[in-house]
Amino acid sequence: MQKWQIHEDFAKQIENFKALPALYRHALNELENKIDIIKTEWQVRDGFSPIEHVKSRIKEPKSIVQKMERKGHEFTLDNMEQHIHDIAGMRIVCAFVKDIYRLVDHLCGREDMRVLEIKDYIAHPKPNGYQSLHLIVAIPLVLLEGTRWVKAEIQLRTLAMDFWASMEHILYYKFDKQLPPHVAEELKEAARAADELDQKMLRLRREILELSEGSSTNDEPLG
């Protein structure tokens, strides 16, 4: 290959790399709009939304490079797009576990996105106690060159799961990623307690709804 061709190819790759963050940001904006519409529709239809709050972020370049090194991939744009699925990331926090699965079912049935992968760490928690449900989705962007599907990761958690994960993250880095055995065991116990809290709140919700339905039936006017 001629020397000028090498420089031209390298320059083109640099320009493509500069354009990627904008693509992922646009995909994340599209995803945020879709979730906001879902939240609004549920609020109007049901009187409440199961989505408590949403947080989004674009992965830092340094973190992308480190993740590719851990996965053993050469740093190229093709490898980055193919193997790093969480450059665009969203966390959705719901009140109840049941609402998480309800939202996942809805997302799987939509025509304006593709659900590529589901990792259910609620049904099958990680060894350290971590619970969450991860989706890898693809969002269509209509560009001058045509439609391009950009990947994003969605993490769905309950309030209790989110609190536990935040505390675990803080402790993990405070101890320089090496937790003492007794701390790791206490975290597992805390994860079990968080799961028990989720189950208890779900039972209370079910009981309140049943009582509410019974009250509505009894309040019918006398003929």
mmCIF file of C-alpha atoms in Angstrom:
data_model
loop_
_atom_site.group_PDB
_atom_site.id
_atom_site.type_symbol
_atom_site.label_atom_id
_atom_site.label_comp_id
_atom_site.label_asym_id
_atom_site.label_seq_id
_atom_site.Cartn_x
_atom_site.Cartn_y
_atom_site.Cartn_z
ATOM 1 C CA MET A 1 0.000 0.000 0.000
ATOM 2 C CA GLN A 2 1.301 3.476 -0.859
ATOM 3 C CA LYS A 3 2.372 5.741 2.015
ATOM 4 C CA TRP A 4 -0.187 8.400 1.090
ATOM 5 C CA GLN A 5 -2.916 5.744 1.125
ATOM 6 C CA ILE A 6 -1.980 4.729 4.671
ATOM 7 C CA HIS A 7 -2.182 8.339 5.843
ATOM 8 C CA GLU A 8 -5.508 8.795 4.059
ATOM 9 C CA ASP A 9 -6.998 5.661 5.641
ATOM 10 C CA PHE A 10 -5.750 6.708 9.091
ATOM 11 C CA ALA A 11 -7.204 10.204 8.674
ATOM 12 C CA LYS A 12 -10.542 8.710 7.607
ATOM 13 C CA GLN A 13 -10.566 6.426 10.668
ATOM 14 C CA ILE A 14 -9.890 9.405 12.950
ATOM 15 C CA GLU A 15 -12.776 11.327 11.400
ATOM 16 C CA ASN A 16 -15.083 8.325 11.814
ATOM 17 C CA PHE A 17 -14.010 7.971 15.446
ATOM 18 C CA LYS A 18 -14.836 11.642 16.080
ATOM 19 C CA ALA A 19 -18.306 11.145 14.579
ATOM 20 C CA LEU A 20 -19.179 8.090 16.709
ATOM 21 C CA PRO A 21 -19.885 9.886 20.028
ATOM 22 C CA ALA A 22 -22.418 12.096 18.235
ATOM 23 C CA LEU A 23 -24.141 9.013 16.794
ATOM 24 C CA TYR A 24 -24.381 7.383 20.217
ATOM 25 C CA ARG A 25 -25.644 10.635 21.757
ATOM 26 C CA HIS A 26 -28.356 10.891 19.071
ATOM 27 C CA ALA A 27 -29.324 7.246 19.668
ATOM 28 C CA LEU A 28 -29.529 7.917 23.401
ATOM 29 C CA ASN A 29 -31.694 10.986 22.782
ATOM 30 C CA GLU A 30 -34.039 8.866 20.647
ATOM 31 C CA LEU A 31 -34.208 6.238 23.394
ATOM 32 C CA GLU A 32 -34.878 8.872 26.063
ATOM 33 C CA ASN A 33 -37.768 10.261 23.988
ATOM 34 C CA LYS A 34 -39.288 6.801 23.584
ATOM 35 C CA ILE A 35 -39.089 6.078 27.332
ATOM 36 C CA ASP A 36 -40.528 9.506 28.153
ATOM 37 C CA ILE A 37 -43.522 8.842 25.870
ATOM 38 C CA ILE A 38 -44.058 5.408 27.470
ATOM 39 C CA LYS A 39 -43.925 7.008 30.930
ATOM 40 C CA THR A 40 -46.439 9.696 29.935
ATOM 41 C CA GLU A 41 -48.833 7.219 28.300
ATOM 42 C CA TRP A 42 -48.850 4.966 31.360
ATOM 43 C CA GLN A 43 -49.425 7.987 33.585
ATOM 44 C CA VAL A 44 -52.419 9.114 31.526
ATOM 45 C CA ARG A 45 -53.902 5.635 31.066
ATOM 46 C CA ASP A 46 -53.301 4.100 34.504
ATOM 47 C CA GLY A 47 -52.996 7.162 36.710
ATOM 48 C CA PHE A 48 -49.387 6.326 37.608
ATOM 49 C CA SER A 49 -46.138 5.418 35.898
ATOM 50 C CA PRO A 50 -44.085 2.392 36.993
ATOM 51 C CA ILE A 51 -40.922 4.281 35.948
ATOM 52 C CA GLU A 52 -39.504 6.184 38.936
ATOM 53 C CA HIS A 53 -36.542 7.833 37.226
ATOM 54 C CA VAL A 54 -34.175 7.507 34.261
ATOM 55 C CA LYS A 55 -30.453 8.238 33.992
ATOM 56 C CA SER A 56 -28.329 8.204 30.819
ATOM 57 C CA ARG A 57 -24.648 8.495 29.968
ATOM 58 C CA ILE A 58 -22.102 8.101 27.166
ATOM 59 C CA LYS A 59 -19.105 5.936 28.086
ATOM 60 C CA GLU A 60 -15.804 7.822 28.356
ATOM 61 C CA PRO A 61 -13.170 7.015 25.675
ATOM 62 C CA LYS A 62 -10.734 5.819 28.360
ATOM 63 C CA SER A 63 -13.304 3.345 29.688
ATOM 64 C CA ILE A 64 -14.008 2.079 26.151
ATOM 65 C CA VAL A 65 -10.291 1.419 25.533
ATOM 66 C CA GLN A 66 -9.913 -0.332 28.912
ATOM 67 C CA LYS A 67 -12.930 -2.552 28.250
ATOM 68 C CA MET A 68 -11.613 -3.530 24.818
ATOM 69 C CA GLU A 69 -8.260 -4.431 26.394
ATOM 70 C CA ARG A 70 -10.013 -6.599 29.014
ATOM 71 C CA LYS A 71 -11.956 -8.352 26.255
ATOM 72 C CA GLY A 72 -8.759 -8.900 24.265
ATOM 73 C CA HIS A 73 -9.843 -6.965 21.160
ATOM 74 C CA GLU A 74 -7.636 -4.772 19.023
ATOM 75 C CA PHE A 75 -8.747 -1.155 19.168
ATOM 76 C CA THR A 76 -10.507 -0.560 15.866
ATOM 77 C CA LEU A 77 -13.794 1.133 15.081
ATOM 78 C CA ASP A 78 -15.287 -2.118 13.806
ATOM 79 C CA ASN A 79 -14.317 -3.968 17.002
ATOM 80 C CA MET A 80 -15.640 -1.125 19.139
ATOM 81 C CA GLU A 81 -19.042 -1.139 17.437
ATOM 82 C CA GLN A 82 -19.261 -4.928 17.368
ATOM 83 C CA HIS A 83 -18.058 -5.813 20.881
ATOM 84 C CA ILE A 84 -18.759 -2.791 23.106
ATOM 85 C CA HIS A 85 -22.520 -2.570 23.550
ATOM 86 C CA ASP A 86 -22.751 -0.068 26.415
ATOM 87 C CA ILE A 87 -21.151 3.042 24.898
ATOM 88 C CA ALA A 88 -24.643 4.531 25.140
ATOM 89 C CA GLY A 89 -26.155 3.525 28.467
ATOM 90 C CA MET A 90 -29.462 4.081 30.240
ATOM 91 C CA ARG A 91 -30.624 3.089 33.717
ATOM 92 C CA ILE A 92 -34.358 2.850 34.382
ATOM 93 C CA VAL A 93 -35.475 2.533 37.987
ATOM 94 C CA CYS A 94 -38.932 1.120 38.691
ATOM 95 C CA ALA A 95 -40.856 0.767 41.927
ATOM 96 C CA PHE A 96 -41.561 -2.965 41.610
ATOM 97 C CA VAL A 97 -39.997 -6.025 39.978
ATOM 98 C CA LYS A 98 -43.276 -6.719 38.194
ATOM 99 C CA ASP A 99 -43.031 -3.311 36.501
ATOM 100 C CA ILE A 100 -39.561 -4.156 35.154
ATOM 101 C CA TYR A 101 -40.840 -7.241 33.344
ATOM 102 C CA ARG A 102 -43.888 -5.320 32.140
ATOM 103 C CA LEU A 103 -41.618 -2.692 30.590
ATOM 104 C CA VAL A 104 -39.319 -5.312 29.052
ATOM 105 C CA ASP A 105 -42.299 -7.058 27.428
ATOM 106 C CA HIS A 106 -43.388 -3.741 25.958
ATOM 107 C CA LEU A 107 -39.924 -2.898 24.605
ATOM 108 C CA CYS A 108 -39.604 -6.346 23.004
ATOM 109 C CA GLY A 109 -42.823 -5.747 21.088
ATOM 110 C CA ARG A 110 -41.946 -2.330 19.676
ATOM 111 C CA GLU A 111 -41.207 -1.870 15.988
ATOM 112 C CA ASP A 112 -39.005 1.208 16.421
ATOM 113 C CA MET A 113 -36.195 -0.643 18.224
ATOM 114 C CA ARG A 114 -34.642 -4.086 18.325
ATOM 115 C CA VAL A 115 -33.970 -6.002 21.521
ATOM 116 C CA LEU A 116 -30.791 -7.935 20.716
ATOM 117 C CA GLU A 117 -29.963 -9.502 24.073
ATOM 118 C CA ILE A 118 -31.478 -9.954 27.538
ATOM 119 C CA LYS A 119 -29.451 -10.731 30.658
ATOM 120 C CA ASP A 120 -31.704 -11.354 33.651
ATOM 121 C CA TYR A 121 -29.700 -10.862 36.847
ATOM 122 C CA ILE A 122 -32.954 -10.595 38.809
ATOM 123 C CA ALA A 123 -33.948 -14.196 38.220
ATOM 124 C CA HIS A 124 -30.269 -15.186 38.306
ATOM 125 C CA PRO A 125 -28.277 -12.761 40.528
ATOM 126 C CA LYS A 126 -24.514 -12.449 40.153
ATOM 127 C CA PRO A 127 -22.357 -14.218 42.803
ATOM 128 C CA ASN A 128 -21.799 -10.938 44.674
ATOM 129 C CA GLY A 129 -25.579 -10.425 45.010
ATOM 130 C CA TYR A 130 -26.011 -7.917 42.171
ATOM 131 C CA GLN A 131 -29.520 -7.813 40.713
ATOM 132 C CA SER A 132 -30.655 -5.999 37.596
ATOM 133 C CA LEU A 133 -32.047 -6.754 34.152
ATOM 134 C CA HIS A 134 -29.865 -5.746 31.209
ATOM 135 C CA LEU A 135 -31.054 -5.223 27.649
ATOM 136 C CA ILE A 136 -28.911 -4.627 24.586
ATOM 137 C CA VAL A 137 -31.068 -2.726 22.109
ATOM 138 C CA ALA A 138 -30.513 -1.181 18.687
ATOM 139 C CA ILE A 139 -31.980 2.228 17.874
ATOM 140 C CA PRO A 140 -32.511 3.316 14.239
ATOM 141 C CA LEU A 141 -31.024 6.635 13.145
ATOM 142 C CA VAL A 142 -32.042 7.973 9.744
ATOM 143 C CA LEU A 143 -28.863 9.520 8.309
ATOM 144 C CA LEU A 144 -27.892 10.949 4.928
ATOM 145 C CA GLU A 145 -26.263 7.609 4.107
ATOM 146 C CA GLY A 146 -29.392 5.690 5.133
ATOM 147 C CA THR A 147 -30.733 4.070 8.314
ATOM 148 C CA ARG A 148 -28.088 3.021 10.832
ATOM 149 C CA TRP A 149 -28.878 0.891 13.876
ATOM 150 C CA VAL A 150 -26.893 2.002 16.935
ATOM 151 C CA LYS A 151 -26.579 -0.198 20.017
ATOM 152 C CA ALA A 152 -27.327 0.888 23.579
ATOM 153 C CA GLU A 153 -27.563 -0.865 26.929
ATOM 154 C CA ILE A 154 -30.559 -0.465 29.236
ATOM 155 C CA GLN A 155 -30.297 -1.496 32.889
ATOM 156 C CA LEU A 156 -33.588 -1.922 34.734
ATOM 157 C CA ARG A 157 -33.676 -2.022 38.541
ATOM 158 C CA THR A 158 -35.993 -1.472 41.460
ATOM 159 C CA LEU A 159 -35.295 1.307 43.950
ATOM 160 C CA ALA A 160 -33.868 -1.252 46.393
ATOM 161 C CA MET A 161 -31.599 -2.807 43.734
ATOM 162 C CA ASP A 162 -30.381 0.630 42.661
ATOM 163 C CA PHE A 163 -29.532 1.636 46.236
ATOM 164 C CA TRP A 164 -27.596 -1.609 46.767
ATOM 165 C CA ALA A 165 -25.678 -1.231 43.478
ATOM 166 C CA SER A 166 -24.727 2.372 44.334
ATOM 167 C CA MET A 167 -23.395 1.369 47.761
ATOM 168 C CA GLU A 168 -21.531 -1.628 46.291
ATOM 169 C CA HIS A 169 -19.896 0.658 43.719
ATOM 170 C CA ILE A 170 -18.757 3.104 46.413
ATOM 171 C CA LEU A 171 -17.287 0.335 48.594
ATOM 172 C CA TYR A 172 -15.727 -1.415 45.604
ATOM 173 C CA TYR A 173 -13.645 1.623 44.699
ATOM 174 C CA LYS A 174 -12.955 2.646 48.293
ATOM 175 C CA PHE A 175 -11.192 -0.704 48.797
ATOM 176 C CA ASP A 176 -9.432 -0.401 45.400
ATOM 177 C CA LYS A 177 -11.588 -3.172 43.854
ATOM 178 C CA GLN A 178 -10.470 -5.712 46.492
ATOM 179 C CA LEU A 179 -13.214 -6.128 49.091
ATOM 180 C CA PRO A 180 -12.303 -7.842 52.361
ATOM 181 C CA PRO A 181 -14.122 -11.215 52.638
ATOM 182 C CA HIS A 182 -16.329 -10.076 55.526
ATOM 183 C CA VAL A 183 -17.407 -6.952 53.592
ATOM 184 C CA ALA A 184 -18.232 -9.043 50.501
ATOM 185 C CA GLU A 185 -20.317 -11.385 52.658
ATOM 186 C CA GLU A 186 -22.152 -8.468 54.293
ATOM 187 C CA LEU A 187 -22.930 -7.105 50.813
ATOM 188 C CA LYS A 188 -24.432 -10.443 49.797
ATOM 189 C CA GLU A 189 -26.596 -10.363 52.911
ATOM 190 C CA ALA A 190 -27.642 -6.790 52.092
ATOM 191 C CA ALA A 191 -28.593 -7.926 48.565
ATOM 192 C CA ARG A 192 -30.778 -10.659 50.038
ATOM 193 C CA ALA A 193 -32.394 -8.076 52.339
ATOM 194 C CA ALA A 194 -33.045 -5.793 49.346
ATOM 195 C CA ASP A 195 -34.693 -8.682 47.499
ATOM 196 C CA GLU A 196 -36.859 -9.479 50.513
ATOM 197 C CA LEU A 197 -37.888 -5.808 50.682
ATOM 198 C CA ASP A 198 -38.882 -5.864 47.000
ATOM 199 C CA GLN A 199 -40.977 -9.002 47.542
ATOM 200 C CA LYS A 200 -42.644 -7.545 50.640
ATOM 201 C CA MET A 201 -43.524 -4.270 48.889
ATOM 202 C CA LEU A 202 -44.943 -6.240 45.955
ATOM 203 C CA ARG A 203 -47.183 -8.206 48.333
ATOM 204 C CA LEU A 204 -48.327 -4.972 50.002
ATOM 205 C CA ARG A 205 -49.099 -3.453 46.628
ATOM 206 C CA ARG A 206 -51.167 -6.494 45.648
ATOM 207 C CA GLU A 207 -53.075 -6.361 48.936
ATOM 208 C CA ILE A 208 -53.784 -2.633 48.596
ATOM 209 C CA LEU A 209 -55.057 -3.093 45.028
ATOM 210 C CA GLU A 210 -57.337 -5.946 46.128
ATOM 211 C CA LEU A 211 -58.710 -3.841 48.991
ATOM 212 C CA SER A 212 -59.222 -0.903 46.634
ATOM 213 C CA GLU A 213 -61.142 -3.053 44.141
ATOM 214 C CA GLY A 214 -63.312 -4.455 46.929
ATOM 215 C CA SER A 215 -64.046 -0.962 48.227
ATOM 216 C CA SER A 216 -65.096 0.226 44.758
ATOM 217 C CA THR A 217 -67.541 -2.669 44.468
ATOM 218 C CA ASN A 218 -69.082 -1.947 47.868
ATOM 219 C CA ASP A 219 -69.496 1.758 47.106
ATOM 220 C CA GLU A 220 -72.084 1.229 44.369
ATOM 221 C CA PRO A 221 -75.195 3.425 44.932
ATOM 222 C CA LEU A 222 -78.329 1.778 46.289
ATOM 223 C CA GLY A 223 -81.179 1.350 43.782
#
